[in-house]
């Protein structure tokens, strides 16, 4: 589970930017919060809104880039320990000034496994690792243990690694976490590595993502997909994949008779659902973090809402899965769907730098939080939350002769 992610000098983000999954002390959807004794409670869902070009996608890409930095070297050598559903994302600095291109890009991530909480920090400049460190704290422990620290080519090992015969010489472009994962079988390293490998990255702004299918390997997963599709009102009785022609066929039962239809003969929304639901089921079953750009694309708002509530339902989400996604769908920007701390906005400031802030961070003129009974989408379109919703500008146009 992700706890907190911060970064700076990445694409449209110049300054330090913080995305926090720790829940605020507010009442809404209290039963959906992911809780564990002696540690902070976490949110199951976070959504990013904002205008085109404001930085929504780049925020997700920053986290995806960090994950790629760790996982990609491992996967290239077939050393990954679990099934990986990711696409490599490059690390690119902020380019709209004279200094950032040659400055380090910094990532700082706090995450939680079944056993421990970790902090992983890395800074990269021109493709080389400047600083890197990994820390661990048990749920019941009071102290944080250093696993390793690195400053360029100098690596310092913590107590858990110091007694082992471990090489501290590493390629300047290789993360030391990846190096240890590839070359050694160390439980604490494997535990951290598997968290990175478990993250599901999907970009539905990319046409190839919509046409990539994850077909379930077991009967139970197949039943889950069919049940979810039918719950959403899409009457599909079965499906099969034709290995020879590399095509997927869906079956609809009408008056007791099965009819076969190629997936590309179905609506765009049905195709999108069949693309995304297997990943959703995998994330829920295995407690993975799912990061999705444009989850709402081609989906009816009711279907989008259904997917969101799969993660917010503790009877379904029993393993602490989390969903982070971008959206333009304002019908779900509602107090009937989200807590105020689950809604985030990305927008450009006056210097053309992206910034983010949550709805819970916003204060009214009398320095109070936005009320949880407010019409969030209406107030957003009125410009009360910033993020410069261009629809507001369009609505304010005057036609002059």
CSV table of C-alpha atoms in Angstrom, one decimal:
chain,number,residue,atom,x,y,z
A,1,UNK,CA,0.0,0.0,0.0
A,2,UNK,CA,1.2,3.5,-0.8
A,3,UNK,CA,1.4,5.9,2.1
A,4,UNK,CA,3.0,9.0,0.7
A,5,UNK,CA,4.8,10.0,-2.5
A,6,UNK,CA,6.8,13.2,-3.1
A,7,UNK,CA,8.9,14.2,-6.1
A,8,UNK,CA,10.5,17.2,-7.7
A,9,UNK,CA,11.9,18.2,-11.1
A,10,UNK,CA,9.9,15.9,-13.2
A,11,UNK,CA,8.3,16.9,-16.5
A,12,UNK,CA,5.9,19.8,-15.7
A,13,UNK,CA,6.6,19.7,-11.9
A,14,UNK,CA,9.5,21.8,-10.8
A,15,UNK,CA,9.1,22.1,-7.1
A,16,UNK,CA,8.5,19.4,-4.4
A,17,UNK,CA,5.1,17.9,-4.9
A,18,UNK,CA,3.4,15.6,-2.4
A,19,UNK,CA,0.6,13.1,-2.9
A,20,UNK,CA,-0.6,11.7,0.4
A,21,UNK,CA,-2.8,8.6,0.9
A,22,UNK,CA,-3.1,9.0,4.6
A,23,UNK,CA,-6.7,9.7,5.6
A,24,UNK,CA,-7.7,12.9,7.2
A,25,UNK,CA,-9.9,13.0,10.3
A,26,UNK,CA,-13.2,13.5,8.5
A,27,UNK,CA,-16.4,11.4,8.7
A,28,UNK,CA,-17.3,10.5,5.2
A,29,UNK,CA,-16.9,6.9,4.0
A,30,UNK,CA,-15.3,6.0,7.2
A,31,UNK,CA,-15.9,2.3,6.7
A,32,UNK,CA,-13.9,2.3,3.4
A,33,UNK,CA,-10.7,3.4,5.1
A,34,UNK,CA,-7.8,0.8,5.2
A,35,UNK,CA,-6.9,0.4,8.8
A,36,UNK,CA,-4.2,-1.3,10.8
A,37,UNK,CA,-3.3,-1.0,14.5
A,38,UNK,CA,-0.5,1.4,15.5
A,39,UNK,CA,-0.1,2.9,12.0
A,40,UNK,CA,-1.9,5.6,10.0
A,41,UNK,CA,-5.1,4.8,8.2
A,42,UNK,CA,-4.9,4.9,4.4
A,43,UNK,CA,-7.2,5.8,1.5
A,44,UNK,CA,-8.3,3.1,-0.9
A,45,UNK,CA,-8.8,5.6,-3.8
A,46,UNK,CA,-7.4,8.9,-5.0
A,47,UNK,CA,-8.5,10.7,-8.2
A,48,UNK,CA,-6.8,13.6,-10.0
A,49,UNK,CA,-8.9,16.2,-11.8
A,50,UNK,CA,-7.8,19.2,-13.8
A,51,UNK,CA,-7.6,20.8,-17.2
A,52,UNK,CA,-5.7,19.3,-20.2
A,53,UNK,CA,-2.1,20.2,-19.9
A,54,UNK,CA,-2.4,20.9,-16.1
A,55,UNK,CA,-0.2,17.9,-15.0
A,56,UNK,CA,-2.7,15.1,-14.2
A,57,UNK,CA,-0.9,12.5,-16.4
A,58,UNK,CA,2.6,13.8,-15.4
A,59,UNK,CA,1.7,13.2,-11.7
A,60,UNK,CA,1.0,9.6,-12.5
A,61,UNK,CA,4.0,9.3,-14.7
A,62,UNK,CA,6.3,10.5,-11.9
A,63,UNK,CA,5.2,7.6,-9.7
A,64,UNK,CA,5.3,5.2,-12.7
A,65,UNK,CA,8.8,6.4,-13.5
A,66,UNK,CA,10.0,5.7,-10.0
A,67,UNK,CA,8.5,2.2,-10.2
A,68,UNK,CA,10.1,1.7,-13.7
A,69,UNK,CA,13.5,2.8,-12.4
A,70,UNK,CA,13.5,0.0,-9.8
A,71,UNK,CA,11.6,-2.8,-11.8
A,72,UNK,CA,12.8,-2.4,-15.4
A,73,UNK,CA,16.4,-3.6,-14.8
A,74,UNK,CA,15.1,-6.6,-12.8
A,75,UNK,CA,12.6,-7.5,-15.6
A,76,UNK,CA,15.2,-7.2,-18.3
A,77,UNK,CA,17.2,-10.0,-16.6
A,78,UNK,CA,14.0,-12.0,-15.8
A,79,UNK,CA,14.7,-11.7,-12.1
A,80,UNK,CA,11.2,-10.5,-11.2
A,81,UNK,CA,9.5,-12.6,-8.5
A,82,UNK,CA,5.9,-11.9,-9.5
A,83,UNK,CA,3.8,-11.1,-12.6
A,84,UNK,CA,4.5,-7.5,-13.7
A,85,UNK,CA,1.8,-5.4,-15.4
A,86,UNK,CA,3.8,-2.3,-16.3
A,87,UNK,CA,5.2,-0.3,-19.2
A,88,UNK,CA,8.6,1.5,-18.7
A,89,UNK,CA,8.4,5.2,-18.1
A,90,UNK,CA,11.5,7.4,-18.6
A,91,UNK,CA,12.6,10.0,-16.1
A,92,UNK,CA,12.5,13.5,-17.6
A,93,UNK,CA,13.3,16.7,-15.7
A,94,UNK,CA,11.5,20.0,-15.8
A,95,UNK,CA,12.6,21.8,-19.0
A,96,UNK,CA,11.0,25.3,-18.9
A,97,UNK,CA,13.9,27.1,-17.2
A,98,UNK,CA,17.7,27.3,-17.6
A,99,UNK,CA,18.7,25.1,-14.6
A,100,UNK,CA,16.4,22.2,-14.1
A,101,UNK,CA,17.6,20.1,-17.0
A,102,UNK,CA,20.9,19.5,-15.3
A,103,UNK,CA,19.5,19.3,-11.8
A,104,UNK,CA,18.6,16.0,-10.1
A,105,UNK,CA,15.1,14.5,-10.2
A,106,UNK,CA,14.1,13.4,-6.7
A,107,UNK,CA,11.7,10.7,-5.7
A,108,UNK,CA,10.7,9.9,-2.1
A,109,UNK,CA,8.2,7.1,-1.4
A,110,UNK,CA,6.7,5.7,1.8
A,111,UNK,CA,4.9,2.4,1.3
A,112,UNK,CA,3.6,-0.5,3.4
A,113,UNK,CA,3.8,-4.3,3.0
A,114,UNK,CA,2.2,-7.0,5.0
A,115,UNK,CA,5.0,-6.9,7.5
A,116,UNK,CA,6.7,-3.5,7.4
A,117,UNK,CA,6.7,0.1,6.4
A,118,UNK,CA,9.4,1.3,4.0
A,119,UNK,CA,10.9,4.5,2.8
A,120,UNK,CA,12.7,4.5,-0.5
A,121,UNK,CA,14.5,7.6,-1.7
A,122,UNK,CA,16.4,8.2,-4.9
A,123,UNK,CA,17.7,11.1,-6.9
A,124,UNK,CA,18.9,10.9,-10.5
A,125,UNK,CA,20.8,13.3,-12.6
A,126,UNK,CA,21.5,12.8,-16.3
A,127,UNK,CA,20.7,9.1,-15.9
A,128,UNK,CA,23.1,8.5,-13.0
A,129,UNK,CA,22.1,7.8,-9.4
A,130,UNK,CA,23.2,10.7,-7.1
A,131,UNK,CA,21.6,9.5,-3.8
A,132,UNK,CA,19.6,6.4,-2.8
A,133,UNK,CA,18.5,4.9,0.4
A,134,UNK,CA,16.1,2.3,1.8
A,135,UNK,CA,14.7,2.3,5.4
A,136,UNK,CA,12.3,0.0,7.2
A,137,UNK,CA,10.2,0.1,10.3
A,138,UNK,CA,8.1,-2.7,11.7
A,139,UNK,CA,4.5,-2.0,12.7
A,140,UNK,CA,5.2,-2.5,16.4
A,141,UNK,CA,8.7,-1.0,16.4
A,142,UNK,CA,9.6,2.5,17.4
A,143,UNK,CA,12.8,2.9,15.5
A,144,UNK,CA,13.5,3.0,11.8
A,145,UNK,CA,16.3,0.7,10.5
A,146,UNK,CA,18.6,1.8,7.7
A,147,UNK,CA,18.9,-1.0,5.1
A,148,UNK,CA,21.4,0.9,2.9
A,149,UNK,CA,22.4,4.4,2.0
A,150,UNK,CA,24.2,5.4,-1.2
A,151,UNK,CA,25.9,8.6,-2.2
A,152,UNK,CA,27.0,8.2,-5.8
A,153,UNK,CA,29.5,5.2,-5.7
A,154,UNK,CA,29.7,5.1,-1.9
A,155,UNK,CA,27.3,2.5,-0.4
A,156,UNK,CA,26.8,2.1,3.4
A,157,UNK,CA,25.1,-1.1,4.5
A,158,UNK,CA,22.7,-1.3,7.5
A,159,UNK,CA,23.0,-3.9,10.3
A,160,UNK,CA,20.7,-6.4,8.5
A,161,UNK,CA,23.1,-6.5,5.4
A,162,UNK,CA,26.4,-5.7,7.0
A,163,UNK,CA,27.1,-9.3,8.1
A,164,UNK,CA,26.6,-10.7,4.6
A,165,UNK,CA,29.1,-10.8,1.8
A,166,UNK,CA,27.5,-8.2,-0.3
A,167,UNK,CA,29.1,-6.3,-3.2
A,168,UNK,CA,28.8,-2.5,-2.7
A,169,UNK,CA,30.3,-1.7,-6.2
A,170,UNK,CA,27.4,-0.9,-8.5
A,171,UNK,CA,27.0,0.7,-12.0
A,172,UNK,CA,26.2,4.4,-11.5
A,173,UNK,CA,23.0,4.0,-13.6
A,174,UNK,CA,21.8,1.0,-11.6
A,175,UNK,CA,19.6,1.5,-8.5
A,176,UNK,CA,21.2,-0.4,-5.6
A,177,UNK,CA,17.8,-1.8,-4.7
A,178,UNK,CA,17.6,-3.4,-8.2
A,179,UNK,CA,21.2,-4.6,-8.0
A,180,UNK,CA,20.5,-6.4,-4.7
A,181,UNK,CA,17.3,-7.9,-6.0
A,182,UNK,CA,19.0,-9.2,-9.1
A,183,UNK,CA,22.1,-10.7,-7.4
A,184,UNK,CA,21.0,-11.8,-3.9
A,185,UNK,CA,18.1,-13.5,-2.2
A,186,UNK,CA,17.6,-11.2,0.9
A,187,UNK,CA,14.2,-11.3,2.5
A,188,UNK,CA,13.9,-7.6,3.3
A,189,UNK,CA,15.1,-6.6,-0.2
A,190,UNK,CA,12.7,-9.1,-1.8
A,191,UNK,CA,9.9,-7.7,0.3
A,192,UNK,CA,10.5,-4.1,-0.9
A,193,UNK,CA,11.2,-5.2,-4.5
A,194,UNK,CA,7.9,-7.2,-4.7
A,195,UNK,CA,5.9,-4.1,-3.7
A,196,UNK,CA,7.3,-2.2,-6.7
A,197,UNK,CA,6.7,-5.2,-9.0
A,198,UNK,CA,3.1,-5.5,-7.7
A,199,UNK,CA,2.0,-2.0,-9.0
A,200,UNK,CA,-0.3,-2.1,-12.0
A,201,UNK,CA,0.3,0.7,-14.5
A,202,UNK,CA,-2.3,1.3,-17.2
A,203,UNK,CA,-2.5,4.3,-19.6
A,204,UNK,CA,-5.8,4.5,-21.5
A,205,UNK,CA,-4.7,7.6,-23.3
A,206,UNK,CA,-2.5,5.1,-25.2
A,207,UNK,CA,-4.5,3.2,-27.9
A,208,UNK,CA,-2.3,0.1,-27.3
A,209,UNK,CA,-3.5,-0.2,-23.7
A,210,UNK,CA,-7.1,-0.5,-24.7
A,211,UNK,CA,-6.2,-3.3,-27.0
A,212,UNK,CA,-4.0,-5.3,-24.6
A,213,UNK,CA,-6.0,-8.0,-22.8
A,214,UNK,CA,-5.2,-9.8,-19.6
A,215,UNK,CA,-7.1,-13.0,-19.9
A,216,UNK,CA,-7.7,-14.8,-16.6
A,217,UNK,CA,-5.9,-18.0,-16.1
A,218,UNK,CA,-8.3,-19.7,-13.7
A,219,UNK,CA,-12.0,-20.5,-13.6
A,220,UNK,CA,-12.7,-18.3,-10.6
A,221,UNK,CA,-11.2,-15.2,-12.2
A,222,UNK,CA,-13.3,-15.9,-15.3
A,223,UNK,CA,-16.4,-16.2,-13.2
A,224,UNK,CA,-15.5,-12.9,-11.5
A,225,UNK,CA,-15.2,-11.1,-14.8
A,226,UNK,CA,-18.5,-12.5,-16.1
A,227,UNK,CA,-20.3,-11.7,-12.8
A,228,UNK,CA,-19.0,-8.1,-12.8
A,229,UNK,CA,-19.9,-7.5,-16.4
A,230,UNK,CA,-23.4,-8.8,-15.7
A,231,UNK,CA,-23.7,-6.7,-12.5
A,232,UNK,CA,-22.9,-3.7,-14.8
A,233,UNK,CA,-25.8,-4.6,-17.1
A,234,UNK,CA,-23.6,-6.1,-19.8
A,235,UNK,CA,-25.2,-9.5,-20.5
A,236,UNK,CA,-22.3,-11.7,-21.5
A,237,UNK,CA,-22.6,-15.4,-20.7
A,238,UNK,CA,-19.1,-16.5,-21.7
A,239,UNK,CA,-16.0,-15.7,-23.8
A,240,UNK,CA,-13.2,-17.5,-25.5
A,241,UNK,CA,-9.9,-16.5,-27.1
A,242,UNK,CA,-9.0,-17.9,-30.5
A,243,UNK,CA,-5.3,-18.6,-30.3
A,244,UNK,CA,-5.0,-19.2,-34.1
A,245,UNK,CA,-6.4,-15.9,-35.1
A,246,UNK,CA,-5.5,-14.0,-31.9
A,247,UNK,CA,-9.1,-12.8,-31.5
A,248,UNK,CA,-11.5,-12.6,-28.5
A,249,UNK,CA,-15.1,-13.6,-28.8
A,250,UNK,CA,-17.9,-12.9,-26.4
A,251,UNK,CA,-21.2,-14.9,-26.0
A,252,UNK,CA,-24.6,-13.4,-25.4
A,253,UNK,CA,-27.5,-15.7,-24.5
A,254,UNK,CA,-30.8,-14.5,-26.1
A,255,UNK,CA,-34.0,-16.6,-25.6
A,256,UNK,CA,-31.8,-19.6,-24.6
A,257,UNK,CA,-29.5,-19.4,-27.6
A,258,UNK,CA,-25.8,-18.3,-27.5
A,259,UNK,CA,-24.6,-15.8,-30.0
A,260,UNK,CA,-20.9,-15.3,-30.7
A,261,UNK,CA,-19.5,-11.8,-31.4
A,262,UNK,CA,-16.0,-10.6,-31.9
A,263,UNK,CA,-14.9,-8.2,-29.1
A,264,UNK,CA,-14.4,-5.5,-31.8
A,265,UNK,CA,-18.0,-5.8,-32.7
A,266,UNK,CA,-19.0,-4.7,-29.2
A,267,UNK,CA,-19.3,-1.1,-28.1
A,268,UNK,CA,-16.2,0.9,-27.1
A,269,UNK,CA,-17.3,0.9,-23.5
A,270,UNK,CA,-17.6,-2.9,-23.4
A,271,UNK,CA,-14.2,-3.2,-25.0
A,272,UNK,CA,-12.8,-0.9,-22.4
A,273,UNK,CA,-14.4,-2.8,-19.5
A,274,UNK,CA,-13.0,-6.1,-20.8
A,275,UNK,CA,-9.6,-4.5,-20.9
A,276,UNK,CA,-9.7,-3.0,-17.4
A,277,UNK,CA,-11.6,-5.5,-15.3
A,278,UNK,CA,-9.0,-8.3,-15.3
A,279,UNK,CA,-6.5,-5.8,-13.9
A,280,UNK,CA,-9.0,-4.6,-11.3
A,281,UNK,CA,-9.7,-8.1,-10.2
A,282,UNK,CA,-6.0,-8.9,-10.0
A,283,UNK,CA,-5.4,-5.8,-7.9
A,284,UNK,CA,-8.2,-6.5,-5.5
A,285,UNK,CA,-7.3,-10.2,-5.1
A,286,UNK,CA,-3.6,-9.5,-4.5
A,287,UNK,CA,-3.8,-6.2,-2.7
A,288,UNK,CA,-2.0,-4.2,-5.5
A,289,UNK,CA,-1.8,-0.5,-6.2
A,290,UNK,CA,-3.4,0.2,-9.6
A,291,UNK,CA,-2.4,3.4,-11.3
A,292,UNK,CA,-4.6,4.3,-14.3
A,293,UNK,CA,-4.5,7.3,-16.6
A,294,UNK,CA,-7.9,8.2,-18.0
A,295,UNK,CA,-9.8,5.4,-16.4
A,296,UNK,CA,-13.1,7.2,-17.3
A,297,UNK,CA,-12.4,7.2,-21.0
A,298,UNK,CA,-15.3,5.5,-22.9
A,299,UNK,CA,-17.0,4.4,-19.7
A,300,UNK,CA,-20.5,5.4,-18.7
A,301,UNK,CA,-20.3,7.3,-15.3
A,302,UNK,CA,-22.3,4.5,-13.6
A,303,UNK,CA,-19.7,2.0,-14.7
A,304,UNK,CA,-16.8,4.2,-13.5
A,305,UNK,CA,-18.6,4.6,-10.2
A,306,UNK,CA,-19.0,0.8,-10.0
A,307,UNK,CA,-15.2,0.3,-10.4
A,308,UNK,CA,-14.4,3.0,-7.8
A,309,UNK,CA,-16.7,1.3,-5.3
A,310,UNK,CA,-15.1,-2.1,-5.8
A,311,UNK,CA,-12.0,-0.5,-4.1
A,312,UNK,CA,-14.1,1.3,-1.5
A,313,UNK,CA,-16.0,-1.8,-0.4
A,314,UNK,CA,-14.2,-3.5,2.5
A,315,UNK,CA,-16.1,-6.7,1.9
A,316,UNK,CA,-14.6,-6.9,-1.6
A,317,UNK,CA,-11.3,-5.1,-1.1
A,318,UNK,CA,-10.0,-7.3,1.7
A,319,UNK,CA,-6.3,-7.1,0.9
A,320,UNK,CA,-5.7,-3.3,0.9
A,321,UNK,CA,-5.8,-2.7,-2.8
A,322,UNK,CA,-5.6,1.0,-3.9
A,323,UNK,CA,-6.7,2.9,-7.0
A,324,UNK,CA,-5.0,6.1,-8.2
A,325,UNK,CA,-6.4,7.5,-11.5
A,326,UNK,CA,-7.0,10.6,-13.5
A,327,UNK,CA,-10.5,11.6,-14.7
A,328,UNK,CA,-12.5,14.3,-16.6
A,329,UNK,CA,-15.8,12.9,-15.5
A,330,UNK,CA,-17.4,15.5,-13.2
A,331,UNK,CA,-20.5,13.4,-12.5
A,332,UNK,CA,-18.4,11.3,-10.1
A,333,UNK,CA,-16.8,14.4,-8.5
A,334,UNK,CA,-19.4,14.1,-5.7
A,335,UNK,CA,-19.7,13.6,-2.0
A,336,UNK,CA,-21.7,10.4,-2.8
A,337,UNK,CA,-18.6,8.9,-4.4
A,338,UNK,CA,-15.5,10.5,-2.8
A,339,UNK,CA,-14.2,11.8,0.5
A,340,UNK,CA,-12.7,15.3,0.3
A,341,UNK,CA,-9.2,14.0,0.8
A,342,UNK,CA,-9.6,11.5,-2.1
A,343,UNK,CA,-10.1,14.3,-4.6
A,344,UNK,CA,-7.0,16.1,-6.0
A,345,UNK,CA,-6.5,18.8,-8.5
A,346,UNK,CA,-3.6,19.4,-10.9
A,347,UNK,CA,-3.1,22.7,-12.5
A,348,UNK,CA,-0.4,25.1,-13.8
A,349,UNK,CA,0.6,28.1,-11.7
A,350,UNK,CA,1.5,31.5,-13.1
A,351,UNK,CA,5.0,30.3,-13.9
A,352,UNK,CA,3.6,27.4,-16.0
A,353,UNK,CA,4.6,24.8,-13.3
A,354,UNK,CA,2.3,22.1,-12.3
A,355,UNK,CA,1.0,22.0,-8.7
A,356,UNK,CA,-1.4,19.6,-6.9
A,357,UNK,CA,-3.7,20.1,-3.9
A,358,UNK,CA,-6.6,18.1,-2.5
A,359,UNK,CA,-10.1,19.3,-2.0
A,360,UNK,CA,-9.6,18.9,1.7
A,361,UNK,CA,-6.7,21.4,1.5
A,362,UNK,CA,-8.9,24.2,0.1
A,363,UNK,CA,-10.2,26.8,2.5
A,364,UNK,CA,-13.1,29.1,2.1
A,365,UNK,CA,-12.9,32.9,2.6
A,366,UNK,CA,-13.5,32.3,6.4
A,367,UNK,CA,-10.7,29.8,6.5
A,368,UNK,CA,-12.9,26.7,6.8
A,369,UNK,CA,-12.7,23.4,4.9
A,370,UNK,CA,-15.1,22.9,2.0
A,371,UNK,CA,-18.2,21.4,3.5
A,372,UNK,CA,-18.8,17.7,2.8
A,373,UNK,CA,-22.3,18.5,1.7
A,374,UNK,CA,-21.2,20.9,-1.0
A,375,UNK,CA,-21.8,20.3,-4.7
A,376,UNK,CA,-18.2,19.7,-5.6
A,377,UNK,CA,-18.5,19.5,-9.4
A,378,UNK,CA,-20.7,22.7,-9.5
A,379,UNK,CA,-18.3,24.6,-7.4
A,380,UNK,CA,-15.3,23.3,-9.4
A,381,UNK,CA,-16.9,24.6,-12.7
A,382,UNK,CA,-17.5,27.9,-11.0
A,383,UNK,CA,-13.8,28.2,-10.4
A,384,UNK,CA,-14.0,28.0,-6.6
A,385,UNK,CA,-11.3,25.3,-6.4
A,386,UNK,CA,-8.8,26.8,-8.8
A,387,UNK,CA,-7.4,24.4,-11.4
A,388,UNK,CA,-8.8,26.9,-14.0
A,389,UNK,CA,-11.6,24.8,-15.4
A,390,UNK,CA,-11.7,26.1,-19.0
A,391,UNK,CA,-15.4,25.2,-19.3
A,392,UNK,CA,-16.1,28.1,-16.9
A,393,UNK,CA,-14.4,30.4,-19.3
A,394,UNK,CA,-16.4,29.1,-22.2
A,395,UNK,CA,-19.7,29.5,-20.2
A,396,UNK,CA,-18.7,33.1,-19.5
A,397,UNK,CA,-18.1,34.1,-23.1
A,398,UNK,CA,-20.1,37.0,-24.5
A,399,UNK,CA,-21.0,37.1,-28.2
A,400,UNK,CA,-20.4,40.6,-29.6
A,401,UNK,CA,-21.5,41.9,-32.9
